[in-house]
mmCIF file of C-alpha atoms in Angstrom:
data_model
loop_
_atom_site.group_PDB
_atom_site.id
_atom_site.type_symbol
_atom_site.label_atom_id
_atom_site.label_comp_id
_atom_site.label_asym_id
_atom_site.label_seq_id
_atom_site.Cartn_x
_atom_site.Cartn_y
_atom_site.Cartn_z
ATOM 1 C CA LEU L 1 7.876 16.712 12.451
ATOM 2 C CA HIS L 2 4.633 15.687 14.174
ATOM 3 C CA LEU L 3 5.759 12.040 14.130
ATOM 4 C CA SER L 4 9.119 12.996 15.638
ATOM 5 C CA ILE L 5 7.416 14.988 18.404
ATOM 6 C CA ARG L 6 5.092 12.097 19.093
ATOM 7 C CA ARG L 7 7.995 9.631 19.341
ATOM 8 C CA GLN L 8 9.850 11.906 21.734
ATOM 9 C CA ARG L 9 6.706 12.270 23.820
ATOM 10 C CA GLN L 10 6.229 8.506 23.964
ATOM 11 C CA MET L 11 9.832 7.978 25.043
ATOM 12 C CA CYS L 12 9.319 10.335 27.981
ATOM 13 C CA ILE L 13 5.737 9.419 28.916
ATOM 14 C CA ARG L 14 4.679 5.823 28.476
ATOM 15 C CA ASP L 15 1.072 5.223 27.446
ATOM 16 C CA ARG L 16 -0.496 3.953 30.648
ATOM 17 C CA ILE L 17 -3.846 2.927 32.066
ATOM 18 C CA TYR L 18 -4.420 2.176 35.749
ATOM 19 C CA ALA L 19 -7.201 -0.375 36.393
ATOM 20 C CA ASP L 20 -8.519 -2.236 39.447
ATOM 21 C CA ARG L 21 -8.694 -6.020 39.707
ATOM 22 C CA ASP L 22 -12.266 -5.908 38.304
ATOM 23 C CA LEU L 23 -10.786 -4.328 35.156
ATOM 24 C CA TYR L 24 -12.377 -0.902 35.596
ATOM 25 C CA VAL L 25 -10.175 1.994 34.488
ATOM 26 C CA LYS L 26 -9.313 4.356 37.338
ATOM 27 C CA ARG L 27 -6.761 6.615 35.674
ATOM 28 C CA VAL L 28 -5.411 7.161 32.191
ATOM 29 C CA ASN L 29 -2.627 9.459 31.023
ATOM 30 C CA PHE L 30 -2.672 11.750 27.998
ATOM 31 C CA ALA L 31 -0.348 9.508 25.976
ATOM 32 C CA ALA L 32 -2.808 6.590 26.227
ATOM 33 C CA ILE L 33 -5.751 8.838 25.308
ATOM 34 C CA TYR L 34 -3.846 9.945 22.193
ATOM 35 C CA THR L 35 -2.982 6.387 21.156
ATOM 36 C CA LEU L 36 -6.459 4.934 21.761
ATOM 37 C CA LYS L 37 -8.136 7.829 19.922
ATOM 38 C CA LEU L 38 -10.826 8.132 22.597
ATOM 39 C CA LYS L 39 -11.869 10.889 24.969
ATOM 40 C CA GLU L 40 -10.837 10.640 28.615
ATOM 41 C CA GLU L 41 -14.460 10.223 29.718
ATOM 42 C CA GLU L 42 -14.828 7.309 27.264
ATOM 43 C CA ILE L 43 -11.910 5.484 28.909
ATOM 44 C CA LYS L 44 -12.116 6.415 32.581
ATOM 45 C CA GLY L 45 -14.667 4.276 34.414
ATOM 46 C CA SER L 46 -14.979 1.932 31.437
ATOM 47 C CA ILE L 47 -13.983 -1.715 31.548
ATOM 48 C CA LEU L 48 -10.846 -2.834 29.700
ATOM 49 C CA CYS L 49 -12.678 -5.615 27.855
ATOM 50 C CA LYS L 50 -14.837 -3.052 26.074
ATOM 51 C CA ILE L 51 -11.836 -0.934 25.052
ATOM 52 C CA PHE L 52 -9.482 -3.648 23.788
ATOM 53 C CA GLU L 53 -11.362 -6.898 23.186
ATOM 54 C CA GLU L 54 -15.037 -6.031 22.591
ATOM 55 C CA HIS L 55 -16.457 -8.799 24.767
ATOM 56 C CA GLU L 56 -18.310 -9.034 28.071
ATOM 57 C CA PRO L 57 -16.290 -8.883 31.339
ATOM 58 C CA GLY L 58 -17.101 -12.485 32.257
ATOM 59 C CA ASP L 59 -15.664 -13.971 29.064
ATOM 60 C CA PRO L 60 -13.254 -16.781 30.095
ATOM 61 C CA ASN L 61 -10.916 -15.880 27.225
ATOM 62 C CA CYS L 62 -10.394 -12.317 28.470
ATOM 63 C CA ILE L 63 -6.627 -11.734 28.485
ATOM 64 C CA PHE L 64 -6.861 -9.296 31.398
ATOM 65 C CA ARG L 65 -8.986 -11.610 33.579
ATOM 66 C CA ARG L 66 -6.691 -14.580 32.884
ATOM 67 C CA SER L 67 -3.651 -12.463 33.647
ATOM 68 C CA ILE L 68 -4.979 -11.628 37.131
ATOM 69 C CA GLU L 69 -6.257 -15.123 37.896
ATOM 70 C CA GLU L 70 -3.000 -16.770 36.824
ATOM 71 C CA ARG L 71 -0.921 -13.937 38.354
ATOM 72 C CA ILE L 72 1.043 -13.661 35.099
ATOM 73 C CA PRO L 73 1.521 -10.125 33.745
ATOM 74 C CA LEU L 74 1.073 -9.398 30.046
ATOM 75 C CA ILE L 75 4.313 -9.163 28.084
ATOM 76 C CA LYS L 76 4.125 -7.649 24.601
ATOM 77 C CA LYS L 77 0.639 -9.011 23.910
ATOM 78 C CA ASN L 78 -0.412 -7.858 20.434
ATOM 79 C CA VAL L 79 -4.027 -6.823 19.857
ATOM 80 C CA ASP L 80 -5.944 -4.896 17.199
ATOM 81 C CA ILE L 81 -8.601 -2.357 18.138
ATOM 82 C CA LYS L 82 -11.158 -0.864 15.765
ATOM 83 C CA ARG L 83 -11.836 2.844 15.477
ATOM 84 C CA GLY L 84 -14.452 3.160 12.759
ATOM 85 C CA GLU L 85 -12.900 1.758 9.574
ATOM 86 C CA GLU L 86 -9.372 2.001 11.019
ATOM 87 C CA SER L 87 -7.596 -0.900 12.691
ATOM 88 C CA ILE L 88 -4.919 0.082 15.242
ATOM 89 C CA PRO L 89 -2.323 -2.586 16.165
ATOM 90 C CA LEU L 90 -1.156 -2.298 19.779
ATOM 91 C CA SER L 91 1.278 -4.096 22.056
ATOM 92 C CA LEU L 92 0.178 -4.483 25.694
ATOM 93 C CA SER L 93 2.330 -5.099 28.763
ATOM 94 C CA SER L 94 1.283 -4.936 32.396
ATOM 95 C CA THR L 95 2.578 -4.909 35.933
ATOM 96 C CA PHE L 96 0.546 -5.691 39.070
ATOM 97 C CA ILE L 97 -0.204 -3.395 41.977
ATOM 98 C CA TYR L 98 -0.219 -5.370 45.233
ATOM 99 C CA GLU L 99 -1.867 -4.769 48.595
ATOM 100 C CA LYS L 100 0.026 -7.109 50.880
ATOM 101 C CA GLU L 101 -0.042 -10.296 48.748
ATOM 102 C CA ARG L 102 -3.323 -9.586 47.013
ATOM 103 C CA ILE L 103 -3.458 -8.063 43.522
ATOM 104 C CA LYS L 104 -5.238 -4.753 43.960
ATOM 105 C CA GLY L 105 -5.012 -3.708 40.334
ATOM 106 C CA PHE L 106 -2.496 -3.254 37.568
ATOM 107 C CA ILE L 107 -0.802 -0.781 35.295
ATOM 108 C CA LEU L 108 -1.316 -1.416 31.579
ATOM 109 C CA MET L 109 1.364 -0.063 29.240
ATOM 110 C CA ILE L 110 0.328 0.492 25.635
ATOM 111 C CA GLU L 111 2.532 0.781 22.563
ATOM 112 C CA ASP L 112 1.327 1.730 19.091
ATOM 113 C CA ILE L 113 3.069 -0.747 16.742
ATOM 114 C CA LYS L 114 1.487 0.400 13.478
ATOM 115 C CA GLU L 115 4.869 1.315 11.970
ATOM 116 C CA VAL L 116 6.419 -2.000 13.075
ATOM 117 C CA VAL L 117 3.533 -3.985 11.554
ATOM 118 C CA ALA L 118 3.802 -1.989 8.315
ATOM 119 C CA LEU L 119 7.563 -2.637 8.098
ATOM 120 C CA GLU L 120 7.065 -6.353 8.749
ATOM 121 C CA GLU L 121 4.434 -6.541 6.000
ATOM 122 C CA GLN L 122 6.728 -4.640 3.635
ATOM 123 C CA LEU L 123 9.525 -7.118 4.386
ATOM 124 C CA ARG L 124 7.233 -10.092 3.742
ATOM 125 C CA ARG L 125 6.028 -8.522 0.497
ATOM 126 C CA THR L 126 9.618 -7.896 -0.618
ATOM 127 C CA GLU L 127 10.546 -11.513 0.090
ATOM 128 C CA ARG L 128 7.492 -12.761 -1.824
ATOM 129 C CA LEU L 129 8.254 -10.493 -4.776
ATOM 130 C CA SER L 130 11.861 -11.648 -4.853
ATOM 131 C CA ALA L 131 10.840 -15.323 -4.933
ATOM 132 C CA ILE L 132 8.156 -14.735 -7.551
ATOM 133 C CA GLY L 133 10.604 -12.674 -9.596
ATOM 134 C CA ARG L 134 13.050 -15.577 -9.843
ATOM 135 C CA ILE L 135 10.268 -17.931 -10.928
ATOM 136 C CA ALA L 136 8.921 -15.386 -13.425
ATOM 137 C CA ALA L 137 12.357 -14.869 -14.986
ATOM 138 C CA HIS L 138 12.802 -18.619 -15.487
ATOM 139 C CA MET L 139 9.303 -19.029 -16.956
ATOM 140 C CA ALA L 140 9.720 -16.087 -19.312
ATOM 141 C CA HIS L 141 13.061 -17.399 -20.568
ATOM 142 C CA GLU L 142 11.627 -20.877 -21.201
ATOM 143 C CA ILE L 143 8.568 -19.537 -23.055
ATOM 144 C CA LYS L 144 10.130 -16.713 -25.082
ATOM 145 C CA ASN L 145 12.266 -18.758 -27.496
ATOM 146 C CA PRO L 146 9.637 -21.330 -28.583
ATOM 147 C CA LEU L 147 7.049 -18.557 -28.825
ATOM 148 C CA ALA L 148 9.299 -16.632 -31.214
ATOM 149 C CA SER L 149 9.655 -19.728 -33.410
ATOM 150 C CA ILE L 150 5.878 -20.243 -33.442
ATOM 151 C CA SER L 151 5.336 -16.586 -34.350
ATOM 152 C CA VAL L 152 7.760 -16.736 -37.297
ATOM 153 C CA GLY L 153 6.121 -19.905 -38.613
ATOM 154 C CA ILE L 154 2.570 -18.518 -38.369
ATOM 155 C CA GLU L 155 3.596 -15.224 -40.005
ATOM 156 C CA TYR L 156 5.158 -17.143 -42.902
ATOM 157 C CA ILE L 157 1.975 -19.174 -43.468
ATOM 158 C CA TYR L 158 -0.179 -16.040 -43.034
ATOM 159 C CA SER L 159 1.772 -14.079 -45.692
ATOM 160 C CA SER L 160 1.585 -16.982 -48.178
ATOM 161 C CA LEU L 161 -2.226 -17.120 -48.149
ATOM 162 C CA GLN L 162 -4.560 -15.176 -50.413
ATOM 163 C CA ASP L 163 -6.562 -12.399 -48.777
ATOM 164 C CA ASP L 164 -9.846 -14.225 -49.419
ATOM 165 C CA ASP L 165 -8.616 -17.481 -47.873
ATOM 166 C CA PRO L 166 -10.797 -18.205 -44.775
ATOM 167 C CA LYS L 167 -7.751 -19.633 -42.973
ATOM 168 C CA LYS L 168 -6.111 -16.203 -43.028
ATOM 169 C CA LYS L 169 -8.699 -14.784 -40.629
ATOM 170 C CA HIS L 170 -8.045 -17.556 -38.104
ATOM 171 C CA LEU L 171 -4.288 -17.147 -38.417
ATOM 172 C CA GLY L 172 -4.727 -13.414 -37.784
ATOM 173 C CA VAL L 173 -6.425 -14.197 -34.466
ATOM 174 C CA ILE L 174 -3.564 -16.552 -33.567
ATOM 175 C CA LEU L 175 -1.002 -13.834 -34.334
ATOM 176 C CA LYS L 176 -2.853 -11.376 -32.087
ATOM 177 C CA GLU L 177 -2.843 -13.891 -29.240
ATOM 178 C CA ILE L 178 0.872 -14.543 -29.778
ATOM 179 C CA SER L 179 1.449 -10.796 -29.603
ATOM 180 C CA ARG L 180 -0.504 -10.676 -26.328
ATOM 181 C CA LEU L 181 1.605 -13.504 -24.900
ATOM 182 C CA ASP L 182 4.749 -11.691 -25.994
ATOM 183 C CA ARG L 183 3.640 -8.555 -24.107
ATOM 184 C CA LEU L 184 2.963 -10.669 -21.027
ATOM 185 C CA ILE L 185 6.456 -12.179 -21.201
ATOM 186 C CA LYS L 186 8.004 -8.728 -21.566
ATOM 187 C CA ASN L 187 6.074 -7.634 -18.475
ATOM 188 C CA LEU L 188 7.312 -10.718 -16.628
ATOM 189 C CA LEU L 189 10.912 -9.901 -17.516
ATOM 190 C CA SER L 190 10.393 -6.240 -16.639
ATOM 191 C CA PHE L 191 9.085 -7.304 -13.231
ATOM 192 C CA ALA L 192 11.707 -9.998 -12.602
ATOM 193 C CA ARG L 193 14.811 -8.249 -13.913
ATOM 194 C CA ARG L 194 14.574 -4.613 -13.030
ATOM 195 C CA PRO L 195 17.620 -2.782 -14.372
ATOM 196 C CA PRO L 196 19.754 -0.978 -11.764
ATOM 197 C CA LEU L 197 18.748 2.609 -11.123
ATOM 198 C CA LYS L 198 20.522 5.279 -13.159
ATOM 199 C CA ARG L 199 19.969 8.230 -10.890
ATOM 200 C CA LYS L 200 20.472 11.759 -12.041
ATOM 201 C CA ARG L 201 19.249 15.226 -11.184
ATOM 202 C CA VAL L 202 15.692 15.414 -12.560
ATOM 203 C CA ASN L 203 13.178 18.238 -12.535
ATOM 204 C CA ILE L 204 10.020 16.323 -11.582
ATOM 205 C CA LYS L 205 7.873 19.216 -12.772
ATOM 206 C CA GLU L 206 9.264 19.077 -16.334
ATOM 207 C CA MET L 207 9.065 15.268 -16.372
ATOM 208 C CA ILE L 208 5.342 15.388 -15.511
ATOM 209 C CA GLU L 209 4.658 18.028 -18.166
ATOM 210 C CA GLU L 210 6.279 15.802 -20.818
ATOM 211 C CA ILE L 211 4.122 12.824 -19.789
ATOM 212 C CA VAL L 212 0.953 14.928 -19.847
ATOM 213 C CA ILE L 213 1.656 16.070 -23.426
ATOM 214 C CA PHE L 214 1.932 12.416 -24.469
ATOM 215 C CA TYR L 215 -1.541 11.632 -23.039
ATOM 216 C CA SER L 216 -3.334 14.858 -24.017
ATOM 217 C CA GLN L 217 -4.926 13.403 -27.169
ATOM 218 C CA GLU L 218 -6.086 10.277 -25.338
ATOM 219 C CA PHE L 219 -7.673 12.402 -22.600
ATOM 220 C CA ARG L 220 -9.832 14.081 -25.231
ATOM 221 C CA GLU L 221 -10.745 10.819 -26.960
ATOM 222 C CA LYS L 222 -11.687 9.084 -23.674
ATOM 223 C CA LYS L 223 -13.638 12.120 -22.371
ATOM 224 C CA VAL L 224 -11.313 12.545 -19.421
ATOM 225 C CA ASP L 225 -11.268 16.018 -17.844
ATOM 226 C CA PHE L 226 -7.642 16.422 -16.834
ATOM 227 C CA TYR L 227 -6.497 18.836 -14.127
ATOM 228 C CA LEU L 228 -2.816 19.511 -13.466
ATOM 229 C CA SER L 229 -1.537 21.317 -10.372
ATOM 230 C CA LEU L 230 2.196 22.045 -10.228
ATOM 231 C CA PRO L 231 4.110 24.584 -8.131
ATOM 232 C CA GLU L 232 5.885 27.555 -9.668
ATOM 233 C CA TYR L 233 9.199 26.415 -8.186
ATOM 234 C CA GLU L 234 11.303 23.516 -9.480
ATOM 235 C CA LEU L 235 10.974 20.043 -7.982
ATOM 236 C CA ILE L 236 14.420 18.465 -8.085
ATOM 237 C CA ALA L 237 15.168 14.871 -7.060
ATOM 238 C CA TYR L 238 17.868 12.310 -7.846
ATOM 239 C CA ILE L 239 15.933 9.527 -9.561
ATOM 240 C CA ASP L 240 15.988 7.197 -12.539
ATOM 241 C CA GLU L 241 13.901 9.319 -14.907
ATOM 242 C CA ASP L 242 12.921 6.505 -17.279
ATOM 243 C CA GLN L 243 11.757 4.203 -14.496
ATOM 244 C CA MET L 244 9.860 6.953 -12.674
ATOM 245 C CA LYS L 245 8.164 7.839 -15.965
ATOM 246 C CA GLU L 246 7.136 4.187 -16.214
ATOM 247 C CA VAL L 247 5.522 4.506 -12.770
ATOM 248 C CA LEU L 248 3.512 7.612 -13.657
ATOM 249 C CA GLU L 249 2.490 6.322 -17.071
ATOM 250 C CA ASN L 250 1.267 3.089 -15.494
ATOM 251 C CA LEU L 251 -0.820 4.955 -12.899
ATOM 252 C CA ILE L 252 -2.266 7.348 -15.491
ATOM 253 C CA ARG L 253 -3.116 4.404 -17.751
ATOM 254 C CA ASN L 254 -4.889 2.653 -14.862
ATOM 255 C CA ALA L 255 -6.822 5.827 -14.059
ATOM 256 C CA ILE L 256 -8.019 6.182 -17.667
ATOM 257 C CA GLU L 257 -9.094 2.526 -17.789
ATOM 258 C CA ALA L 258 -10.960 2.967 -14.490
ATOM 259 C CA MET L 259 -13.165 5.604 -16.187
ATOM 260 C CA PRO L 260 -14.587 3.847 -19.277
ATOM 261 C CA GLU L 261 -17.370 6.444 -19.569
ATOM 262 C CA GLY L 262 -15.032 9.372 -18.933
ATOM 263 C CA GLY L 263 -14.467 11.311 -15.738
ATOM 264 C CA LYS L 264 -12.044 13.574 -13.915
ATOM 265 C CA LEU L 265 -8.323 12.908 -13.501
ATOM 266 C CA THR L 266 -6.287 15.163 -11.213
ATOM 267 C CA LEU L 267 -2.488 15.124 -11.046
ATOM 268 C CA LYS L 268 -0.757 17.202 -8.375
ATOM 269 C CA ALA L 269 2.867 17.582 -7.328
ATOM 270 C CA GLY L 270 4.703 19.631 -4.748
ATOM 271 C CA GLU L 271 7.075 19.536 -1.805
ATOM 272 C CA LYS L 272 6.222 18.633 1.787
ATOM 273 C CA THR L 273 8.115 19.489 4.929
ATOM 274 C CA GLY L 274 11.223 17.395 5.430
ATOM 275 C CA GLY L 275 12.328 17.593 1.800
ATOM 276 C CA ILE L 276 9.759 15.126 0.475
ATOM 277 C CA ILE L 277 8.400 15.539 -3.047
ATOM 278 C CA PHE L 278 4.869 14.231 -3.495
ATOM 279 C CA ILE L 279 2.955 13.263 -6.635
ATOM 280 C CA SER L 280 -0.732 12.355 -6.447
ATOM 281 C CA ILE L 281 -2.917 10.881 -9.181
ATOM 282 C CA GLU L 282 -6.642 10.837 -8.431
ATOM 283 C CA ASP L 283 -9.504 9.637 -10.620
ATOM 284 C CA THR L 284 -13.291 9.475 -10.343
ATOM 285 C CA GLY L 285 -13.476 5.949 -11.685
ATOM 286 C CA ILE L 286 -14.961 2.673 -10.541
ATOM 287 C CA GLY L 287 -12.788 2.446 -7.421
ATOM 288 C CA ILE L 288 -11.426 -0.611 -5.644
ATOM 289 C CA GLU L 289 -13.151 -2.883 -3.159
ATOM 290 C CA PRO L 290 -11.718 -2.583 0.403
ATOM 291 C CA SER L 291 -10.908 -6.319 0.376
ATOM 292 C CA GLU L 292 -8.800 -5.845 -2.772
ATOM 293 C CA LEU L 293 -6.724 -2.882 -1.605
ATOM 294 C CA ALA L 294 -4.305 -5.025 0.399
ATOM 295 C CA HIS L 295 -3.468 -7.116 -2.693
ATOM 296 C CA ILE L 296 -3.184 -4.614 -5.557
ATOM 297 C CA PHE L 297 0.637 -4.537 -5.477
ATOM 298 C CA GLU L 298 0.936 -8.323 -5.504
ATOM 299 C CA PRO L 299 2.133 -9.939 -8.760
ATOM 300 C CA PHE L 300 -0.552 -11.463 -11.003
ATOM 301 C CA TYR L 301 -3.366 -9.991 -8.895
ATOM 302 C CA THR L 302 -5.724 -8.070 -11.159
ATOM 303 C CA THR L 303 -9.356 -7.007 -11.291
ATOM 304 C CA LYS L 304 -9.157 -5.990 -14.956
ATOM 305 C CA LYS L 305 -10.314 -8.320 -17.698
ATOM 306 C CA GLY L 306 -7.287 -9.371 -19.707
ATOM 307 C CA GLY L 307 -4.868 -7.701 -17.290
ATOM 308 C CA SER L 308 -1.562 -9.362 -16.424
ATOM 309 C CA GLY L 309 -1.574 -8.232 -12.807
ATOM 310 C CA LEU L 310 2.038 -7.030 -13.114
ATOM 311 C CA GLY L 311 1.650 -3.296 -13.714
ATOM 312 C CA LEU L 312 1.260 -2.212 -10.095
ATOM 313 C CA SER L 313 3.813 -4.794 -8.939
ATOM 314 C CA ILE L 314 6.373 -3.145 -11.228
ATOM 315 C CA VAL L 315 5.292 0.270 -9.932
ATOM 316 C CA HIS L 316 5.776 -0.870 -6.338
ATOM 317 C CA ARG L 317 9.216 -2.331 -7.048
ATOM 318 C CA ILE L 318 10.449 0.851 -8.761
ATOM 319 C CA ILE L 319 9.153 3.005 -5.919
ATOM 320 C CA GLU L 320 10.773 0.681 -3.362
ATOM 321 C CA ASP L 321 14.118 0.722 -5.227
ATOM 322 C CA HIS L 322 14.098 4.534 -5.008
ATOM 323 C CA GLY L 323 13.569 4.447 -1.250
ATOM 324 C CA ALA L 324 10.247 6.176 -1.911
ATOM 325 C CA LYS L 325 6.743 5.289 -0.700
ATOM 326 C CA ILE L 326 3.388 4.798 -2.393
ATOM 327 C CA TYR L 327 -0.038 4.922 -0.747
ATOM 328 C CA VAL L 328 -3.484 4.210 -2.151
ATOM 329 C CA GLU L 329 -6.951 5.326 -1.089
ATOM 330 C CA SER L 330 -10.080 4.156 -2.861
ATOM 331 C CA GLU L 331 -13.821 3.977 -2.494
ATOM 332 C CA LYS L 332 -15.913 1.705 -4.663
ATOM 333 C CA GLY L 333 -17.888 3.726 -7.198
ATOM 334 C CA LYS L 334 -16.175 7.020 -6.319
ATOM 335 C CA GLY L 335 -12.578 6.715 -7.441
ATOM 336 C CA THR L 336 -8.984 6.030 -6.459
ATOM 337 C CA LYS L 337 -6.027 8.122 -5.362
ATOM 338 C CA PHE L 338 -2.361 7.103 -5.493
ATOM 339 C CA LEU L 339 0.159 9.172 -3.534
ATOM 340 C CA ILE L 340 3.908 8.884 -4.147
ATOM 341 C CA GLU L 341 6.444 10.375 -1.738
ATOM 342 C CA ILE L 342 10.027 10.722 -3.023
ATOM 343 C CA PRO L 343 12.924 11.794 -0.792
ATOM 344 C CA LYS L 344 15.050 14.506 -2.374
#
């Protein structure tokens, strides 16, 4: 609702700044104040270089100075501005204000393109995943058959040896490694060849309760304090129950592994305005470095020792196939929160 109101407002009132030829802001409208996330007094009287480019006014690379000197207005010039830890992508366009034939100043029009940038990144990620998926499927197919033959041969030799034979211990290690490779191949195939969704009417609340029962013993063994918050009303969505269970189980498993010494795991679900069902899984584990957050859904990217780097890629693909969204927040040493939003 708020986003819709904002879009309507932006369609009626363009985000605008009026500046003189020396780049000092003379006027700014409310829409621009909202987009720039600054107070009016922080913008008015300030110089554009400080607001958008963080350099001194005399810098020869200043896009505003060059625009005036070359008498070429800005057309959809993309810039990123920093507001604390947040980066805001903007598109800038301008038109000159003339006094006779001299440029007296200009009007700067600002457009927040955060949603456009996010959609472009999602498209690039989808294309990368599709290409990697085709490669992964081919690799898994080529490896699976010879690996099965090796496994059968080793098991035969292993079973024919006496228990006190020193070779048996070494063969046992080989069998464990073969088993690990087999799991990796299954993950590759799961990532590369997702089965089509079999949607049906599912009570999300009951589905979560079933998953929690499955993990209850492990929570106790791993010293994880588990907190569950579900509404009294039903949460109904048309989803593939098995695949959505795979998503939640993967995220719960990651949360447990992120707390090797124990900790707190909170799972919440409910309904937001607009008919969106949300599920959040939050832990107090080791957290994720800011530089790693942008890559966690990429195939084969992992920070866990012995991890395949496919778990969260599979999660992302399932969520994407459902037309749902997944967000992650994390702070190193304090924990991680995953938020899933599913349209009803």
